[in-house]
Amino acid sequence: DAKTTQPTSMDCAEGRAANLPCNHSTISGNEYVYWYRQIHSQGPQYIIHGLKNNETNEMASLIITEDRKSSTLILPHATLRDTAVYYCIVRGYNYGQNFVFGPGTRLSVLP
Amino acid sequence: GAGVSQSPSNKVTEKGKDVELRCDPISGHTALYWYRQSLGQGLEFLIYFQGNSAPDKSGLPSDRFSAERTGGSVSTLTIQRTQQEDSAVYLCASSLAKGWEQFFGPGTRLTVL
């Protein structure tokens, strides 16, 4: 059972910011929010993760609400190569198994 | 190599045959995971290895599935008496340690005729 809910699909114009939401209302205090993406015919690719503070790296930003019940992955300037399925995953730090991937959000970046 | 590698990239087999899928994790990564992904579906956890600890086999769908990890590095996933419903992409991932982010290989596409 995935602990997260995400929209099935989203579109974004090339060059604009893509904001992908994720709800994780049952998240517990020791659980992190992870984002992965899977480009067609490739294995999943790690993007970013966070606990409660907002995080930014070279790929994306992660905004986590104060109550931690939802988060948003932001791709600041989406390109056609960002078209992929994006997975939001919640898991605790102290166990690595049972990494549950839901169906994710299929992001289509349009020219 | 720099990333997780898997072989073969594609495998077509006949129903009832046994298959072996190989995963070479990133050097130094102590944790290794197997997942499978059926067409249009999310990833399904199969099994997890961490160092010398007993593997977590809770995701294996039947006793036809088994996996081993030799020398704490290379892992082999074996499917005995394959069935058509075993057709999927089998993904391997490794991480530096339990709880760290996972890096995925390109997967093995298994087709059971």
PDB file of C-alpha atoms in Angstrom:
ATOM      1  CA  ASP A   1       0.000   0.000   0.000  1.00  0.00           C
ATOM      2  CA  ALA A   2       1.485   3.263  -1.133  1.00  0.00           C
ATOM      3  CA  LYS A   3       1.420   5.914   1.561  1.00  0.00           C
ATOM      4  CA  THR A   4       1.177   8.720  -0.962  1.00  0.00           C
ATOM      5  CA  THR A   5      -1.360  10.031  -3.452  1.00  0.00           C
ATOM      6  CA  GLN A   6      -0.411  11.868  -6.611  1.00  0.00           C
ATOM      7  CA  PRO A   7      -2.319  13.080  -9.666  1.00  0.00           C
ATOM      8  CA  THR A   8      -2.294  10.564 -12.471  1.00  0.00           C
ATOM      9  CA  SER A   9      -0.960  12.972 -15.062  1.00  0.00           C
ATOM     10  CA  MET A  10       0.079  16.576 -15.639  1.00  0.00           C
ATOM     11  CA  ASP A  11       1.167  18.721 -18.534  1.00  0.00           C
ATOM     12  CA  CYS A  12       3.718  21.509 -18.454  1.00  0.00           C
ATOM     13  CA  ALA A  13       4.957  23.886 -21.108  1.00  0.00           C
ATOM     14  CA  GLU A  14       8.628  23.692 -21.959  1.00  0.00           C
ATOM     15  CA  GLY A  15      10.631  26.298 -20.075  1.00  0.00           C
ATOM     16  CA  ARG A  16       7.999  26.771 -17.396  1.00  0.00           C
ATOM     17  CA  ALA A  17       8.145  25.452 -13.852  1.00  0.00           C
ATOM     18  CA  ALA A  18       6.599  22.055 -13.261  1.00  0.00           C
ATOM     19  CA  ASN A  19       5.002  21.703  -9.821  1.00  0.00           C
ATOM     20  CA  LEU A  20       4.170  18.128  -8.899  1.00  0.00           C
ATOM     21  CA  PRO A  21       2.081  17.673  -5.753  1.00  0.00           C
ATOM     22  CA  CYS A  22       2.055  14.732  -3.386  1.00  0.00           C
ATOM     23  CA  ASN A  23      -0.163  14.026  -0.402  1.00  0.00           C
ATOM     24  CA  HIS A  24       1.196  11.951   2.463  1.00  0.00           C
ATOM     25  CA  SER A  25      -1.223  12.684   5.273  1.00  0.00           C
ATOM     26  CA  THR A  26      -0.257   9.600   7.320  1.00  0.00           C
ATOM     27  CA  ILE A  27       3.451  10.352   7.350  1.00  0.00           C
ATOM     28  CA  SER A  28       5.135   9.700  10.675  1.00  0.00           C
ATOM     29  CA  GLY A  29       7.860  11.684  12.351  1.00  0.00           C
ATOM     30  CA  ASN A  30      10.803   9.560  11.229  1.00  0.00           C
ATOM     31  CA  GLU A  31       9.723   9.182   7.625  1.00  0.00           C
ATOM     32  CA  TYR A  32      11.374  10.987   4.755  1.00  0.00           C
ATOM     33  CA  VAL A  33       9.796  12.098   1.489  1.00  0.00           C
ATOM     34  CA  TYR A  34      11.661  10.834  -1.571  1.00  0.00           C
ATOM     35  CA  TRP A  35      11.132  11.654  -5.218  1.00  0.00           C
ATOM     36  CA  TYR A  36      12.210   9.454  -8.091  1.00  0.00           C
ATOM     37  CA  ARG A  37      11.419   9.661 -11.777  1.00  0.00           C
ATOM     38  CA  GLN A  38      11.356   7.086 -14.502  1.00  0.00           C
ATOM     39  CA  ILE A  39      11.933   8.072 -18.073  1.00  0.00           C
ATOM     40  CA  HIS A  40      10.450   5.672 -20.583  1.00  0.00           C
ATOM     41  CA  SER A  41      12.336   2.367 -20.820  1.00  0.00           C
ATOM     42  CA  GLN A  42      14.846   3.359 -18.140  1.00  0.00           C
ATOM     43  CA  GLY A  43      15.251   2.491 -14.468  1.00  0.00           C
ATOM     44  CA  PRO A  44      14.048   4.939 -11.832  1.00  0.00           C
ATOM     45  CA  GLN A  45      16.324   7.886 -11.111  1.00  0.00           C
ATOM     46  CA  TYR A  46      16.713   9.477  -7.702  1.00  0.00           C
ATOM     47  CA  ILE A  47      15.816  13.175  -7.650  1.00  0.00           C
ATOM     48  CA  ILE A  48      15.688  14.511  -4.116  1.00  0.00           C
ATOM     49  CA  HIS A  49      14.555  13.746  -0.591  1.00  0.00           C
ATOM     50  CA  GLY A  50      13.738  15.660   2.565  1.00  0.00           C
ATOM     51  CA  LEU A  51      12.433  15.351   6.109  1.00  0.00           C
ATOM     52  CA  LYS A  52      10.860  18.678   7.010  1.00  0.00           C
ATOM     53  CA  ASN A  53      12.997  21.451   5.610  1.00  0.00           C
ATOM     54  CA  ASN A  54      12.772  22.504   1.993  1.00  0.00           C
ATOM     55  CA  GLU A  55      15.558  21.060  -0.126  1.00  0.00           C
ATOM     56  CA  THR A  56      17.161  22.084  -3.400  1.00  0.00           C
ATOM     57  CA  ASN A  57      19.682  20.413  -5.635  1.00  0.00           C
ATOM     58  CA  GLU A  58      20.781  20.690  -9.237  1.00  0.00           C
ATOM     59  CA  MET A  59      17.718  18.829 -10.450  1.00  0.00           C
ATOM     60  CA  ALA A  60      14.810  20.139  -8.431  1.00  0.00           C
ATOM     61  CA  SER A  61      13.418  21.731  -5.294  1.00  0.00           C
ATOM     62  CA  LEU A  62      11.309  19.996  -2.698  1.00  0.00           C
ATOM     63  CA  ILE A  63       8.816  22.011  -0.698  1.00  0.00           C
ATOM     64  CA  ILE A  64       7.337  20.250   2.349  1.00  0.00           C
ATOM     65  CA  THR A  65       4.409  21.787   4.199  1.00  0.00           C
ATOM     66  CA  GLU A  66       4.827  22.628   7.840  1.00  0.00           C
ATOM     67  CA  ASP A  67       2.520  19.800   8.931  1.00  0.00           C
ATOM     68  CA  ARG A  68       4.440  17.474   6.541  1.00  0.00           C
ATOM     69  CA  LYS A  69       1.213  16.100   5.147  1.00  0.00           C
ATOM     70  CA  SER A  70       2.017  17.155   1.611  1.00  0.00           C
ATOM     71  CA  SER A  71       4.906  18.194  -0.550  1.00  0.00           C
ATOM     72  CA  THR A  72       5.627  19.626  -3.979  1.00  0.00           C
ATOM     73  CA  LEU A  73       8.447  18.772  -6.327  1.00  0.00           C
ATOM     74  CA  ILE A  74       9.433  21.731  -8.460  1.00  0.00           C
ATOM     75  CA  LEU A  75      11.343  21.482 -11.711  1.00  0.00           C
ATOM     76  CA  PRO A  76      12.157  25.159 -12.242  1.00  0.00           C
ATOM     77  CA  HIS A  77      12.579  25.158 -16.031  1.00  0.00           C
ATOM     78  CA  ALA A  78      11.092  21.996 -17.474  1.00  0.00           C
ATOM     79  CA  THR A  79      12.576  20.588 -20.674  1.00  0.00           C
ATOM     80  CA  LEU A  80      11.284  17.920 -23.020  1.00  0.00           C
ATOM     81  CA  ARG A  81      13.736  15.493 -21.399  1.00  0.00           C
ATOM     82  CA  ASP A  82      11.883  15.888 -18.098  1.00  0.00           C
ATOM     83  CA  THR A  83       8.907  13.990 -19.529  1.00  0.00           C
ATOM     84  CA  ALA A  84       8.670  10.983 -17.211  1.00  0.00           C
ATOM     85  CA  VAL A  85       6.682   9.333 -14.456  1.00  0.00           C
ATOM     86  CA  TYR A  86       7.453  10.975 -11.115  1.00  0.00           C
ATOM     87  CA  TYR A  87       7.149   8.923  -7.944  1.00  0.00           C
ATOM     88  CA  CYS A  88       6.685  10.385  -4.488  1.00  0.00           C
ATOM     89  CA  ILE A  89       7.641   7.881  -1.794  1.00  0.00           C
ATOM     90  CA  VAL A  90       7.533   8.027   1.980  1.00  0.00           C
ATOM     91  CA  ARG A  91       9.807   5.776   3.987  1.00  0.00           C
ATOM     92  CA  GLY A  92      11.622   5.696   7.266  1.00  0.00           C
ATOM     93  CA  TYR A  93      15.337   6.142   7.514  1.00  0.00           C
ATOM     94  CA  ASN A  94      15.901   3.052   9.586  1.00  0.00           C
ATOM     95  CA  TYR A  95      14.703   0.542   7.043  1.00  0.00           C
ATOM     96  CA  GLY A  96      15.482   0.311   3.389  1.00  0.00           C
ATOM     97  CA  GLN A  97      13.292  -2.518   2.289  1.00  0.00           C
ATOM     98  CA  ASN A  98       9.721  -2.289   1.130  1.00  0.00           C
ATOM     99  CA  PHE A  99      10.357   0.861  -0.861  1.00  0.00           C
ATOM    100  CA  VAL A 100       6.774   1.248  -2.090  1.00  0.00           C
ATOM    101  CA  PHE A 101       6.245   2.916  -5.442  1.00  0.00           C
ATOM    102  CA  GLY A 102       2.711   3.970  -6.290  1.00  0.00           C
ATOM    103  CA  PRO A 103       1.588   4.671  -9.846  1.00  0.00           C
ATOM    104  CA  GLY A 104       3.197   8.133  -9.798  1.00  0.00           C
ATOM    105  CA  THR A 105       2.416  11.185 -11.912  1.00  0.00           C
ATOM    106  CA  ARG A 106       3.016  11.066 -15.630  1.00  0.00           C
ATOM    107  CA  LEU A 107       4.452  14.482 -16.493  1.00  0.00           C
ATOM    108  CA  SER A 108       4.355  15.509 -20.134  1.00  0.00           C
ATOM    109  CA  VAL A 109       6.460  18.534 -21.039  1.00  0.00           C
ATOM    110  CA  LEU A 110       5.012  20.078 -24.163  1.00  0.00           C
ATOM    111  CA  PRO A 111       6.940  22.154 -26.727  1.00  0.00           C
TER     112      PRO A 111
ATOM    113  CA  GLY B   1      31.393   0.833 -13.753  1.00  0.00           C
ATOM    114  CA  ALA B   2      29.848   3.947 -12.405  1.00  0.00           C
ATOM    115  CA  GLY B   3      26.315   2.645 -12.031  1.00  0.00           C
ATOM    116  CA  VAL B   4      24.261  -0.447 -11.392  1.00  0.00           C
ATOM    117  CA  SER B   5      24.413  -2.877 -14.274  1.00  0.00           C
ATOM    118  CA  GLN B   6      22.070  -5.715 -15.108  1.00  0.00           C
ATOM    119  CA  SER B   7      22.208  -8.562 -17.556  1.00  0.00           C
ATOM    120  CA  PRO B   8      20.760  -9.615 -19.832  1.00  0.00           C
ATOM    121  CA  SER B   9      18.918  -6.507 -20.948  1.00  0.00           C
ATOM    122  CA  ASN B  10      16.275  -8.660 -22.606  1.00  0.00           C
ATOM    123  CA  LYS B  11      15.322 -12.273 -22.035  1.00  0.00           C
ATOM    124  CA  VAL B  12      12.704 -14.256 -23.905  1.00  0.00           C
ATOM    125  CA  THR B  13      11.918 -17.681 -22.558  1.00  0.00           C
ATOM    126  CA  GLU B  14       9.325 -20.381 -22.858  1.00  0.00           C
ATOM    127  CA  LYS B  15       6.807 -21.126 -20.162  1.00  0.00           C
ATOM    128  CA  GLY B  16       8.180 -23.636 -17.707  1.00  0.00           C
ATOM    129  CA  LYS B  17      11.841 -22.796 -18.200  1.00  0.00           C
ATOM    130  CA  ASP B  18      14.105 -21.404 -15.481  1.00  0.00           C
ATOM    131  CA  VAL B  19      15.783 -18.002 -15.863  1.00  0.00           C
ATOM    132  CA  GLU B  20      18.588 -16.216 -14.048  1.00  0.00           C
ATOM    133  CA  LEU B  21      18.905 -12.457 -13.949  1.00  0.00           C
ATOM    134  CA  ARG B  22      22.107 -10.781 -12.824  1.00  0.00           C
ATOM    135  CA  CYS B  23      22.747  -7.528 -11.003  1.00  0.00           C
ATOM    136  CA  ASP B  24      26.096  -5.816 -10.411  1.00  0.00           C
ATOM    137  CA  PRO B  25      25.629  -3.081  -7.803  1.00  0.00           C
ATOM    138  CA  ILE B  26      27.678   0.061  -7.417  1.00  0.00           C
ATOM    139  CA  SER B  27      30.986  -0.792  -5.793  1.00  0.00           C
ATOM    140  CA  GLY B  28      30.879  -0.239  -2.051  1.00  0.00           C
ATOM    141  CA  HIS B  29      27.088  -0.300  -1.804  1.00  0.00           C
ATOM    142  CA  THR B  30      26.064  -2.702   0.928  1.00  0.00           C
ATOM    143  CA  ALA B  31      22.324  -2.739   0.241  1.00  0.00           C
ATOM    144  CA  LEU B  32      20.794  -4.346  -2.848  1.00  0.00           C
ATOM    145  CA  TYR B  33      17.150  -4.533  -3.902  1.00  0.00           C
ATOM    146  CA  TRP B  34      15.160  -6.317  -6.550  1.00  0.00           C
ATOM    147  CA  TYR B  35      11.897  -4.956  -7.943  1.00  0.00           C
ATOM    148  CA  ARG B  36       9.708  -5.813 -10.852  1.00  0.00           C
ATOM    149  CA  GLN B  37       7.521  -3.609 -12.973  1.00  0.00           C
ATOM    150  CA  SER B  38       4.743  -4.988 -15.092  1.00  0.00           C
ATOM    151  CA  LEU B  39       3.598  -3.056 -18.146  1.00  0.00           C
ATOM    152  CA  GLY B  40       2.065   0.255 -17.108  1.00  0.00           C
ATOM    153  CA  GLN B  41       2.365  -0.528 -13.396  1.00  0.00           C
ATOM    154  CA  GLY B  42       4.422   0.841 -10.545  1.00  0.00           C
ATOM    155  CA  LEU B  43       7.370  -0.926  -9.040  1.00  0.00           C
ATOM    156  CA  GLU B  44       6.797  -3.984  -6.898  1.00  0.00           C
ATOM    157  CA  PHE B  45       9.365  -4.787  -4.229  1.00  0.00           C
ATOM    158  CA  LEU B  46      10.696  -8.350  -4.331  1.00  0.00           C
ATOM    159  CA  ILE B  47      13.706  -8.821  -2.057  1.00  0.00           C
ATOM    160  CA  TYR B  48      16.349  -6.847  -0.190  1.00  0.00           C
ATOM    161  CA  PHE B  49      19.900  -7.682   0.911  1.00  0.00           C
ATOM    162  CA  GLN B  50      21.860  -5.733   3.496  1.00  0.00           C
ATOM    163  CA  GLY B  51      25.436  -6.767   4.149  1.00  0.00           C
ATOM    164  CA  ASN B  52      25.644 -10.197   5.755  1.00  0.00           C
ATOM    165  CA  SER B  53      22.177 -10.047   7.272  1.00  0.00           C
ATOM    166  CA  ALA B  54      19.460 -12.460   6.250  1.00  0.00           C
ATOM    167  CA  PRO B  55      17.630 -11.045   3.227  1.00  0.00           C
ATOM    168  CA  ASP B  56      14.119  -9.673   3.438  1.00  0.00           C
ATOM    169  CA  LYS B  57      12.180 -11.945   1.094  1.00  0.00           C
ATOM    170  CA  SER B  58       8.763 -10.604   1.992  1.00  0.00           C
ATOM    171  CA  GLY B  59       8.034  -9.359  -1.523  1.00  0.00           C
ATOM    172  CA  LEU B  60       8.740 -12.562  -3.435  1.00  0.00           C
ATOM    173  CA  PRO B  61       5.439 -13.556  -5.075  1.00  0.00           C
ATOM    174  CA  SER B  62       5.934 -17.337  -4.909  1.00  0.00           C
ATOM    175  CA  ASP B  63       8.465 -20.018  -4.041  1.00  0.00           C
ATOM    176  CA  ARG B  64       9.473 -20.135  -7.687  1.00  0.00           C
ATOM    177  CA  PHE B  65      11.374 -16.907  -7.050  1.00  0.00           C
ATOM    178  CA  SER B  66      14.697 -16.879  -5.227  1.00  0.00           C
ATOM    179  CA  ALA B  67      17.718 -14.637  -5.066  1.00  0.00           C
ATOM    180  CA  GLU B  68      21.211 -14.784  -3.733  1.00  0.00           C
ATOM    181  CA  ARG B  69      24.003 -12.337  -3.296  1.00  0.00           C
ATOM    182  CA  THR B  70      27.504 -13.730  -3.395  1.00  0.00           C
ATOM    183  CA  GLY B  71      30.404 -12.053  -1.654  1.00  0.00           C
ATOM    184  CA  GLY B  72      28.262  -9.096  -0.750  1.00  0.00           C
ATOM    185  CA  SER B  73      28.319  -7.858  -4.315  1.00  0.00           C
ATOM    186  CA  VAL B  74      26.751  -9.498  -7.372  1.00  0.00           C
ATOM    187  CA  SER B  75      23.215 -10.774  -7.036  1.00  0.00           C
ATOM    188  CA  THR B  76      21.261 -13.300  -9.060  1.00  0.00           C
ATOM    189  CA  LEU B  77      17.477 -13.494  -9.186  1.00  0.00           C
ATOM    190  CA  THR B  78      16.242 -16.917 -10.256  1.00  0.00           C
ATOM    191  CA  ILE B  79      12.749 -17.674 -11.462  1.00  0.00           C
ATOM    192  CA  GLN B  80      11.941 -21.354 -11.774  1.00  0.00           C
ATOM    193  CA  ARG B  81       9.228 -22.799 -14.020  1.00  0.00           C
ATOM    194  CA  THR B  82       8.428 -19.397 -15.474  1.00  0.00           C
ATOM    195  CA  GLN B  83       4.817 -18.432 -16.109  1.00  0.00           C
ATOM    196  CA  GLN B  84       3.426 -15.843 -18.493  1.00  0.00           C
ATOM    197  CA  GLU B  85       2.493 -13.593 -15.588  1.00  0.00           C
ATOM    198  CA  ASP B  86       6.203 -13.380 -14.733  1.00  0.00           C
ATOM    199  CA  SER B  87       6.691 -11.214 -17.817  1.00  0.00           C
ATOM    200  CA  ALA B  88       7.899  -7.834 -16.580  1.00  0.00           C
ATOM    201  CA  VAL B  89      10.914  -5.597 -16.268  1.00  0.00           C
ATOM    202  CA  TYR B  90      13.053  -6.692 -13.345  1.00  0.00           C
ATOM    203  CA  LEU B  91      14.948  -3.825 -11.756  1.00  0.00           C
ATOM    204  CA  CYS B  92      17.876  -3.966  -9.387  1.00  0.00           C
ATOM    205  CA  ALA B  93      18.928  -1.094  -7.158  1.00  0.00           C
ATOM    206  CA  SER B  94      21.743  -0.559  -4.701  1.00  0.00           C
ATOM    207  CA  SER B  95      22.362   1.934  -1.951  1.00  0.00           C
ATOM    208  CA  LEU B  96      25.306   2.875   0.176  1.00  0.00           C
ATOM    209  CA  ALA B  97      23.591   1.421   3.213  1.00  0.00           C
ATOM    210  CA  LYS B  98      20.136   0.658   4.532  1.00  0.00           C
ATOM    211  CA  GLY B  99      17.960   3.730   4.340  1.00  0.00           C
ATOM    212  CA  TRP B 100      20.060   5.670   1.828  1.00  0.00           C
ATOM    213  CA  GLU B 101      18.780   6.643  -1.604  1.00  0.00           C
ATOM    214  CA  GLN B 102      18.719   3.856  -4.133  1.00  0.00           C
ATOM    215  CA  PHE B 103      20.335   3.875  -7.550  1.00  0.00           C
ATOM    216  CA  PHE B 104      18.644   1.745 -10.142  1.00  0.00           C
ATOM    217  CA  GLY B 105      19.969  -0.326 -12.990  1.00  0.00           C
ATOM    218  CA  PRO B 106      18.428  -0.300 -16.459  1.00  0.00           C
ATOM    219  CA  GLY B 107      16.465  -3.455 -15.811  1.00  0.00           C
ATOM    220  CA  THR B 108      16.004  -6.796 -17.533  1.00  0.00           C
ATOM    221  CA  ARG B 109      12.925  -7.160 -19.691  1.00  0.00           C
ATOM    222  CA  LEU B 110      11.638 -10.713 -19.283  1.00  0.00           C
ATOM    223  CA  THR B 111       9.117 -12.097 -21.715  1.00  0.00           C
ATOM    224  CA  VAL B 112       7.635 -15.508 -21.065  1.00  0.00           C
ATOM    225  CA  LEU B 113       5.952 -16.990 -24.108  1.00  0.00           C
TER     226      LEU B 113
END
